[in-house]
Amino acid sequence: MKKIKPSTRPEKDRYYLNIAKEVAERTTCMSVKIGAIIVRDDQIIATGYIGTPRKTSDCLERGKCLRRELKILSGHRYELCRSVHAEMNAIINAARAGVSLLGGDMYTHGTKIYQGQNKPFNMAPCFICKKMILNAGIKRVIGNTEDGKYKIFNVEDWIKDWHERDMLDDLDLYDAQYYEKEKTKKK
C-alpha cells in the first residue's frame, strides 16, 4: 500500500487571503495594490480592488497621482483620491448584485508598490471602510501582515472599543507609509 503524503492544501483563511491578493492585481493605484473579497457561507459573494469609479480615468492612465501632487500623507484625506478603496468596492459590488453581506467575512491583501517596492504591509481598513464594514454586517476582516501572516479583526471588537474609547484612539489604522519615508529622507 502506498503511503499518502500530508496535504499541502492551505487552510481556509489563507486560501481566501490568497484570492484577495490575486484580486489586488487589478488595482489602478500607483502606491499600493489592495484587493478585497467577501465570503459568506464558504462562498465568495463579492470582490473589489482599488480603482477609480467606473468609466473614469485612473492614475495609471493619467500617469500621475493626485494625492502625491498635493503632498498628502498616506492614511489621510481619502476624499482627495481618484480611487475607491478595495473594501468599499467589494461592498458596492455586492450591492450592485443585490447580495446580502450579513455575517460575512472580508479578506484584504495589500502590497506596497511605490517606487518599485513589492512588499506586503500590515493591512487594516481605514476609518471610512471600518464604518462601512460595520454597517454592512460583516463579522470579521482578515488582513495580511508584512511578515507574510495575517491578522483577524472581529468587527464586534471595534464596536466595543468605540463605546469605551473614541474611534480616533483606534490602534489598527491603515497606513501604507509611502510618503512619510520619502519626506523623512529629505530632512
CSV table of N, CA and C in Angstrom, one decimal, residues 14-132:
chain,number,residue,atom,x,y,z
A,14,ARG,N,-6.2,31.3,4.8
A,14,ARG,CA,-5.1,31.6,3.9
A,14,ARG,C,-5.5,31.4,2.4
A,15,TYR,N,-6.4,30.5,2.1
A,15,TYR,CA,-6.9,30.3,0.8
A,15,TYR,C,-7.6,31.6,0.3
A,16,TYR,N,-8.5,32.1,1.1
A,16,TYR,CA,-9.3,33.3,0.7
A,16,TYR,C,-8.4,34.5,0.7
A,17,LEU,N,-7.4,34.6,1.5
A,17,LEU,CA,-6.4,35.7,1.5
A,17,LEU,C,-5.6,35.7,0.2
A,18,ASN,N,-5.3,34.5,-0.2
A,18,ASN,CA,-4.5,34.4,-1.5
A,18,ASN,C,-5.4,34.8,-2.7
A,19,ILE,N,-6.7,34.6,-2.6
A,19,ILE,CA,-7.6,35.1,-3.7
A,19,ILE,C,-7.6,36.6,-3.6
A,20,ALA,N,-7.7,37.2,-2.4
A,20,ALA,CA,-7.7,38.6,-2.3
A,20,ALA,C,-6.4,39.2,-2.9
A,21,LYS,N,-5.3,38.6,-2.7
A,21,LYS,CA,-4.0,39.0,-3.3
A,21,LYS,C,-4.1,39.0,-4.8
A,22,GLU,N,-4.7,38.0,-5.4
A,22,GLU,CA,-4.9,38.0,-6.8
A,22,GLU,C,-5.8,39.1,-7.3
A,23,VAL,N,-6.9,39.3,-6.6
A,23,VAL,CA,-7.8,40.4,-7.0
A,23,VAL,C,-7.1,41.8,-7.0
A,24,ALA,N,-6.1,41.9,-6.0
A,24,ALA,CA,-5.4,43.2,-5.9
A,24,ALA,C,-4.6,43.5,-7.2
A,25,GLU,N,-4.3,42.5,-8.0
A,25,GLU,CA,-3.5,42.8,-9.2
A,25,GLU,C,-4.3,43.7,-10.2
A,26,ARG,N,-5.6,43.9,-10.0
A,26,ARG,CA,-6.4,44.8,-10.9
A,26,ARG,C,-6.3,46.2,-10.5
A,27,THR,N,-5.6,46.5,-9.3
A,27,THR,CA,-5.6,47.8,-8.8
A,27,THR,C,-5.0,48.8,-9.8
A,28,THR,N,-5.5,50.1,-9.7
A,28,THR,CA,-5.0,51.1,-10.6
A,28,THR,C,-4.3,52.2,-9.8
A,29,CYS,N,-4.0,51.9,-8.5
A,29,CYS,CA,-3.2,52.9,-7.7
A,29,CYS,C,-1.7,52.8,-8.0
A,30,MET,N,-1.0,53.9,-7.9
A,30,MET,CA,0.4,53.9,-8.2
A,30,MET,C,1.2,53.6,-6.9
A,31,SER,N,0.6,53.5,-5.7
A,31,SER,CA,1.3,53.4,-4.5
A,31,SER,C,1.2,52.0,-3.9
A,32,VAL,N,0.0,51.4,-3.9
A,32,VAL,CA,-0.3,50.1,-3.3
A,32,VAL,C,-1.2,49.3,-4.2
A,33,LYS,N,-1.2,48.0,-4.0
A,33,LYS,CA,-2.1,47.1,-4.6
A,33,LYS,C,-2.9,46.5,-3.5
A,34,ILE,N,-4.2,46.7,-3.5
A,34,ILE,CA,-5.1,46.1,-2.4
A,34,ILE,C,-6.3,45.5,-3.1
A,35,GLY,N,-6.6,44.3,-2.6
A,35,GLY,CA,-7.7,43.5,-3.1
A,35,GLY,C,-8.5,43.1,-1.9
A,36,ALA,N,-9.9,43.0,-2.1
A,36,ALA,CA,-10.7,42.5,-1.0
A,36,ALA,C,-11.8,41.5,-1.6
A,37,ILE,N,-12.1,40.5,-0.8
A,37,ILE,CA,-13.2,39.6,-1.2
A,37,ILE,C,-14.1,39.5,0.0
A,38,ILE,N,-15.3,39.2,-0.2
A,38,ILE,CA,-16.3,39.0,0.9
A,38,ILE,C,-16.8,37.6,0.7
A,39,VAL,N,-16.7,36.8,1.8
A,39,VAL,CA,-17.1,35.4,1.8
A,39,VAL,C,-18.3,35.2,2.8
A,40,ARG,N,-19.3,34.5,2.4
A,40,ARG,CA,-20.4,34.2,3.3
A,40,ARG,C,-20.8,32.7,3.0
A,41,ASP,N,-20.9,32.0,4.1
A,41,ASP,CA,-21.3,30.6,3.9
A,41,ASP,C,-20.3,29.8,3.0
A,42,ASP,N,-19.0,30.1,3.2
A,42,ASP,CA,-17.9,29.5,2.4
A,42,ASP,C,-18.1,29.7,0.9
A,43,GLN,N,-18.6,30.9,0.5
A,43,GLN,CA,-18.8,31.2,-0.9
A,43,GLN,C,-18.4,32.6,-1.1
A,44,ILE,N,-17.6,32.9,-2.1
A,44,ILE,CA,-17.2,34.3,-2.4
A,44,ILE,C,-18.4,35.0,-3.0
A,45,ILE,N,-18.8,36.1,-2.4
A,45,ILE,CA,-20.0,36.8,-2.9
A,45,ILE,C,-19.7,38.1,-3.5
A,46,ALA,N,-18.5,38.7,-3.3
A,46,ALA,CA,-18.1,39.9,-3.9
A,46,ALA,C,-16.6,40.1,-3.9
A,47,THR,N,-16.1,40.9,-4.8
A,47,THR,CA,-14.7,41.2,-4.9
A,47,THR,C,-14.6,42.7,-5.1
A,48,GLY,N,-13.4,43.3,-4.7
A,48,GLY,CA,-13.1,44.7,-5.0
A,48,GLY,C,-11.6,44.9,-5.0
A,49,TYR,N,-11.2,45.9,-5.7
A,49,TYR,CA,-9.8,46.3,-5.7
A,49,TYR,C,-9.8,47.9,-5.7
A,50,ILE,N,-8.7,48.4,-5.4
A,50,ILE,CA,-8.5,49.9,-5.5
A,50,ILE,C,-8.7,50.3,-7.0
A,51,GLY,N,-9.6,51.2,-7.2
A,51,GLY,CA,-9.8,51.7,-8.6
A,51,GLY,C,-10.7,52.9,-8.6
A,52,THR,N,-10.6,53.6,-9.7
A,52,THR,CA,-11.5,54.8,-9.9
A,52,THR,C,-12.9,54.4,-10.2
A,53,PRO,N,-13.9,55.3,-10.0
A,53,PRO,CA,-15.2,54.9,-10.3
A,53,PRO,C,-15.3,54.5,-11.8
A,54,ARG,N,-16.3,53.7,-12.0
A,54,ARG,CA,-16.5,53.1,-13.4
A,54,ARG,C,-16.5,54.3,-14.4
A,55,LYS,N,-15.8,54.0,-15.5
A,55,LYS,CA,-15.8,54.9,-16.7
A,55,LYS,C,-15.0,56.2,-16.5
A,56,THR,N,-14.2,56.3,-15.5
A,56,THR,CA,-13.4,57.5,-15.2
A,56,THR,C,-11.9,57.1,-15.4
A,57,SER,N,-11.1,58.1,-15.6
A,57,SER,CA,-9.6,57.9,-15.8
A,57,SER,C,-8.9,57.6,-14.5
A,58,ASP,N,-8.1,56.6,-14.4
A,58,ASP,CA,-7.3,56.3,-13.2
A,58,ASP,C,-5.9,56.9,-13.3
A,59,CYS,N,-5.2,56.8,-12.2
A,59,CYS,CA,-3.9,57.4,-12.0
A,59,CYS,C,-2.9,56.8,-13.0
A,60,LEU,N,-3.0,55.5,-13.3
A,60,LEU,CA,-2.1,54.9,-14.2
A,60,LEU,C,-2.3,55.4,-15.6
A,61,GLU,N,-3.6,55.6,-16.0
A,61,GLU,CA,-3.9,56.2,-17.3
A,61,GLU,C,-3.4,57.7,-17.4
A,62,ARG,N,-3.5,58.4,-16.3
A,62,ARG,CA,-3.1,59.8,-16.3
A,62,ARG,C,-1.6,60.0,-16.1
A,63,GLY,N,-1.0,58.9,-15.6
A,63,GLY,CA,0.5,59.0,-15.3
A,63,GLY,C,0.9,59.8,-14.1
A,64,LYS,N,0.0,60.0,-13.2
A,64,LYS,CA,0.3,60.8,-12.0
A,64,LYS,C,-0.7,60.5,-10.9
A,65,CYS,N,-0.3,60.7,-9.7
A,65,CYS,CA,-1.1,60.5,-8.5
A,65,CYS,C,-1.5,61.9,-8.0
A,66,LEU,N,-2.8,62.2,-7.9
A,66,LEU,CA,-3.3,63.5,-7.4
A,66,LEU,C,-2.8,63.7,-5.9
A,67,ARG,N,-2.9,62.7,-5.1
A,67,ARG,CA,-2.5,62.8,-3.7
A,67,ARG,C,-1.1,63.1,-3.6
A,68,ARG,N,-0.2,62.5,-4.4
A,68,ARG,CA,1.2,62.8,-4.3
A,68,ARG,C,1.5,64.2,-4.8
A,69,GLU,N,0.8,64.7,-5.8
A,69,GLU,CA,0.9,66.0,-6.3
A,69,GLU,C,0.6,67.0,-5.2
A,70,LEU,N,-0.4,66.7,-4.4
A,70,LEU,CA,-0.9,67.6,-3.3
A,70,LEU,C,-0.1,67.4,-2.0
A,71,LYS,N,0.9,66.4,-2.1
A,71,LYS,CA,1.7,66.1,-0.9
A,71,LYS,C,0.9,65.6,0.3
A,72,ILE,N,-0.1,64.8,0.1
A,72,ILE,CA,-0.9,64.3,1.1
A,72,ILE,C,-0.3,63.0,1.7
A,73,LEU,N,-0.2,62.9,3.0
A,73,LEU,CA,0.4,61.8,3.7
A,73,LEU,C,-0.5,60.6,3.5
A,74,SER,N,0.2,59.4,3.5
A,74,SER,CA,-0.6,58.1,3.4
A,74,SER,C,-1.5,58.0,4.7
A,75,GLY,N,-2.7,57.6,4.4
A,75,GLY,CA,-3.6,57.4,5.5
A,75,GLY,C,-4.4,58.6,5.9
A,76,HIS,N,-4.3,59.7,5.1
A,76,HIS,CA,-5.0,61.0,5.4
A,76,HIS,C,-5.8,61.5,4.1
A,77,ARG,N,-6.8,62.2,4.4
A,77,ARG,CA,-7.6,62.9,3.3
A,77,ARG,C,-8.0,62.0,2.1
A,78,TYR,N,-8.6,60.9,2.5
A,78,TYR,CA,-9.0,59.9,1.4
A,78,TYR,C,-9.9,60.5,0.4
A,79,GLU,N,-10.6,61.6,0.7
A,79,GLU,CA,-11.6,62.2,-0.2
A,79,GLU,C,-10.8,62.8,-1.4
A,80,LEU,N,-9.5,63.1,-1.3
A,80,LEU,CA,-8.7,63.7,-2.3
A,80,LEU,C,-7.9,62.6,-3.1
A,81,CYS,N,-8.6,61.5,-3.5
A,81,CYS,CA,-8.0,60.4,-4.2
A,81,CYS,C,-9.0,60.1,-5.3
A,82,ARG,N,-8.5,59.8,-6.5
A,82,ARG,CA,-9.4,59.4,-7.6
A,82,ARG,C,-10.0,58.0,-7.4
A,83,SER,N,-9.4,57.2,-6.6
A,83,SER,CA,-9.8,55.8,-6.4
A,83,SER,C,-10.8,55.6,-5.3
A,84,VAL,N,-11.4,54.5,-5.3
A,84,VAL,CA,-12.3,53.9,-4.3
A,84,VAL,C,-11.5,52.8,-3.7
A,85,HIS,N,-11.5,52.7,-2.3
A,85,HIS,CA,-10.8,51.6,-1.6
A,85,HIS,C,-11.4,50.2,-2.0
A,86,ALA,N,-10.5,49.2,-1.9
A,86,ALA,CA,-10.9,47.8,-2.3
A,86,ALA,C,-12.1,47.4,-1.4
A,87,GLU,N,-12.1,47.7,-0.1
A,87,GLU,CA,-13.2,47.3,0.8
A,87,GLU,C,-14.5,47.9,0.3
A,88,MET,N,-14.4,49.2,0.0
A,88,MET,CA,-15.6,49.9,-0.4
A,88,MET,C,-16.2,49.3,-1.7
A,89,ASN,N,-15.2,49.0,-2.7
A,89,ASN,CA,-15.7,48.4,-4.0
A,89,ASN,C,-16.3,47.1,-3.8
A,90,ALA,N,-15.8,46.2,-2.9
A,90,ALA,CA,-16.4,44.9,-2.6
A,90,ALA,C,-17.8,45.1,-2.1
A,91,ILE,N,-18.0,46.0,-1.2
A,91,ILE,CA,-19.3,46.3,-0.6
A,91,ILE,C,-20.3,46.8,-1.7
A,92,ILE,N,-19.8,47.7,-2.5
A,92,ILE,CA,-20.5,48.3,-3.6
A,92,ILE,C,-20.9,47.2,-4.6
A,93,ASN,N,-20.0,46.4,-5.0
A,93,ASN,CA,-20.2,45.3,-5.9
A,93,ASN,C,-21.3,44.3,-5.4
A,94,ALA,N,-21.3,44.1,-4.1
A,94,ALA,CA,-22.3,43.2,-3.6
A,94,ALA,C,-23.7,43.9,-3.7
A,95,ALA,N,-23.7,45.2,-3.4
A,95,ALA,CA,-25.0,45.9,-3.5
A,95,ALA,C,-25.5,45.9,-5.0
A,96,ARG,N,-24.6,46.1,-5.9
A,96,ARG,CA,-25.0,46.1,-7.3
A,96,ARG,C,-25.6,44.8,-7.7
A,97,ALA,N,-25.1,43.7,-7.1
A,97,ALA,CA,-25.6,42.3,-7.4
A,97,ALA,C,-26.8,42.0,-6.5
A,98,GLY,N,-27.2,42.8,-5.6
A,98,GLY,CA,-28.3,42.5,-4.7
A,98,GLY,C,-28.0,41.4,-3.7
A,99,VAL,N,-26.7,41.3,-3.2
A,99,VAL,CA,-26.3,40.3,-2.3
A,99,VAL,C,-26.1,40.8,-0.9
A,100,SER,N,-26.7,40.1,0.1
A,100,SER,CA,-26.5,40.5,1.5
A,100,SER,C,-25.2,40.1,2.0
A,101,LEU,N,-24.6,41.0,2.8
A,101,LEU,CA,-23.2,40.7,3.4
A,101,LEU,C,-23.3,40.3,4.8
A,102,LEU,N,-24.6,40.3,5.4
A,102,LEU,CA,-24.7,40.0,6.8
A,102,LEU,C,-24.1,38.7,7.2
A,103,GLY,N,-23.2,38.8,8.2
A,103,GLY,CA,-22.5,37.6,8.7
A,103,GLY,C,-21.3,37.2,7.9
A,104,GLY,N,-21.0,37.9,6.9
A,104,GLY,CA,-19.8,37.5,6.0
A,104,GLY,C,-18.5,37.9,6.6
A,105,ASP,N,-17.4,37.4,6.0
A,105,ASP,CA,-16.1,37.8,6.3
A,105,ASP,C,-15.5,38.5,5.1
A,106,MET,N,-14.6,39.5,5.4
A,106,MET,CA,-13.9,40.2,4.4
A,106,MET,C,-12.4,39.9,4.5
A,107,TYR,N,-11.8,39.5,3.3
A,107,TYR,CA,-10.4,39.3,3.3
A,107,TYR,C,-9.7,40.4,2.5
A,108,THR,N,-8.7,40.9,3.0
A,108,THR,CA,-8.0,42.0,2.3
A,108,THR,C,-6.5,41.8,2.2
A,109,HIS,N,-5.9,42.1,1.1
A,109,HIS,CA,-4.5,41.9,0.9
A,109,HIS,C,-3.9,43.2,0.3
A,110,GLY,N,-2.8,43.6,1.0
A,110,GLY,CA,-2.2,44.9,0.5
A,110,GLY,C,-0.7,44.7,0.3
A,111,THR,N,-0.2,45.3,-0.8
A,111,THR,CA,1.3,45.3,-1.1
A,111,THR,C,1.7,46.7,-1.5
A,112,LYS,N,2.8,47.2,-1.0
A,112,LYS,CA,3.4,48.5,-1.4
A,112,LYS,C,4.0,48.3,-2.7
A,113,ILE,N,3.8,49.2,-3.6
A,113,ILE,CA,4.5,49.2,-4.9
A,113,ILE,C,5.1,50.5,-5.2
A,114,TYR,N,5.0,51.5,-4.3
A,114,TYR,CA,5.5,52.8,-4.5
A,114,TYR,C,7.0,52.7,-4.7
A,115,GLN,N,7.6,53.4,-5.7
A,115,GLN,CA,9.0,53.5,-6.0
A,115,GLN,C,9.6,52.1,-6.2
A,116,GLY,N,8.9,51.2,-6.9
A,116,GLY,CA,9.4,49.9,-7.2
A,116,GLY,C,9.4,48.9,-6.1
A,117,GLN,N,8.8,49.3,-4.9
A,117,GLN,CA,8.7,48.3,-3.9
A,117,GLN,C,7.7,47.2,-4.3
A,118,ASN,N,7.9,46.1,-3.7
A,118,ASN,CA,6.9,45.0,-3.9
A,118,ASN,C,6.9,44.2,-2.6
A,119,LYS,N,6.4,44.8,-1.5
A,119,LYS,CA,6.3,44.2,-0.2
A,119,LYS,C,5.0,44.4,0.5
A,120,PRO,N,4.6,43.3,1.1
A,120,PRO,CA,3.3,43.4,1.9
A,120,PRO,C,3.4,44.3,3.0
A,121,PHE,N,2.3,44.9,3.4
A,121,PHE,CA,2.3,45.7,4.7
A,121,PHE,C,1.2,45.3,5.5
A,122,ASN,N,1.1,45.8,6.8
A,122,ASN,CA,0.1,45.4,7.7
A,122,ASN,C,-1.2,46.0,7.3
A,123,MET,N,-2.1,45.2,6.7
A,123,MET,CA,-3.4,45.6,6.2
A,123,MET,C,-4.4,45.8,7.3
A,124,ALA,N,-5.0,47.0,7.3
A,124,ALA,CA,-6.1,47.3,8.2
A,124,ALA,C,-7.0,48.3,7.5
A,125,PRO,N,-8.3,48.2,7.6
A,125,PRO,CA,-9.2,49.1,7.0
A,125,PRO,C,-9.1,50.5,7.5
A,126,CYS,N,-9.3,51.5,6.7
A,126,CYS,CA,-9.3,52.9,7.2
A,126,CYS,C,-10.6,53.1,8.0
A,127,PHE,N,-10.8,54.3,8.6
A,127,PHE,CA,-12.0,54.6,9.4
A,127,PHE,C,-13.2,54.5,8.5
A,128,ILE,N,-13.1,55.1,7.3
A,128,ILE,CA,-14.3,55.1,6.4
A,128,ILE,C,-14.7,53.7,6.1
A,129,CYS,N,-13.8,52.8,5.7
A,129,CYS,CA,-14.1,51.4,5.4
A,129,CYS,C,-14.6,50.7,6.6
A,130,LYS,N,-14.0,51.0,7.8
A,130,LYS,CA,-14.4,50.3,9.0
A,130,LYS,C,-15.9,50.6,9.3
A,131,LYS,N,-16.3,51.8,9.1
A,131,LYS,CA,-17.7,52.2,9.3
A,131,LYS,C,-18.6,51.5,8.3
A,132,MET,N,-18.2,51.4,7.1
A,132,MET,CA,-19.0,50.7,6.0
A,132,MET,C,-19.1,49.2,6.3
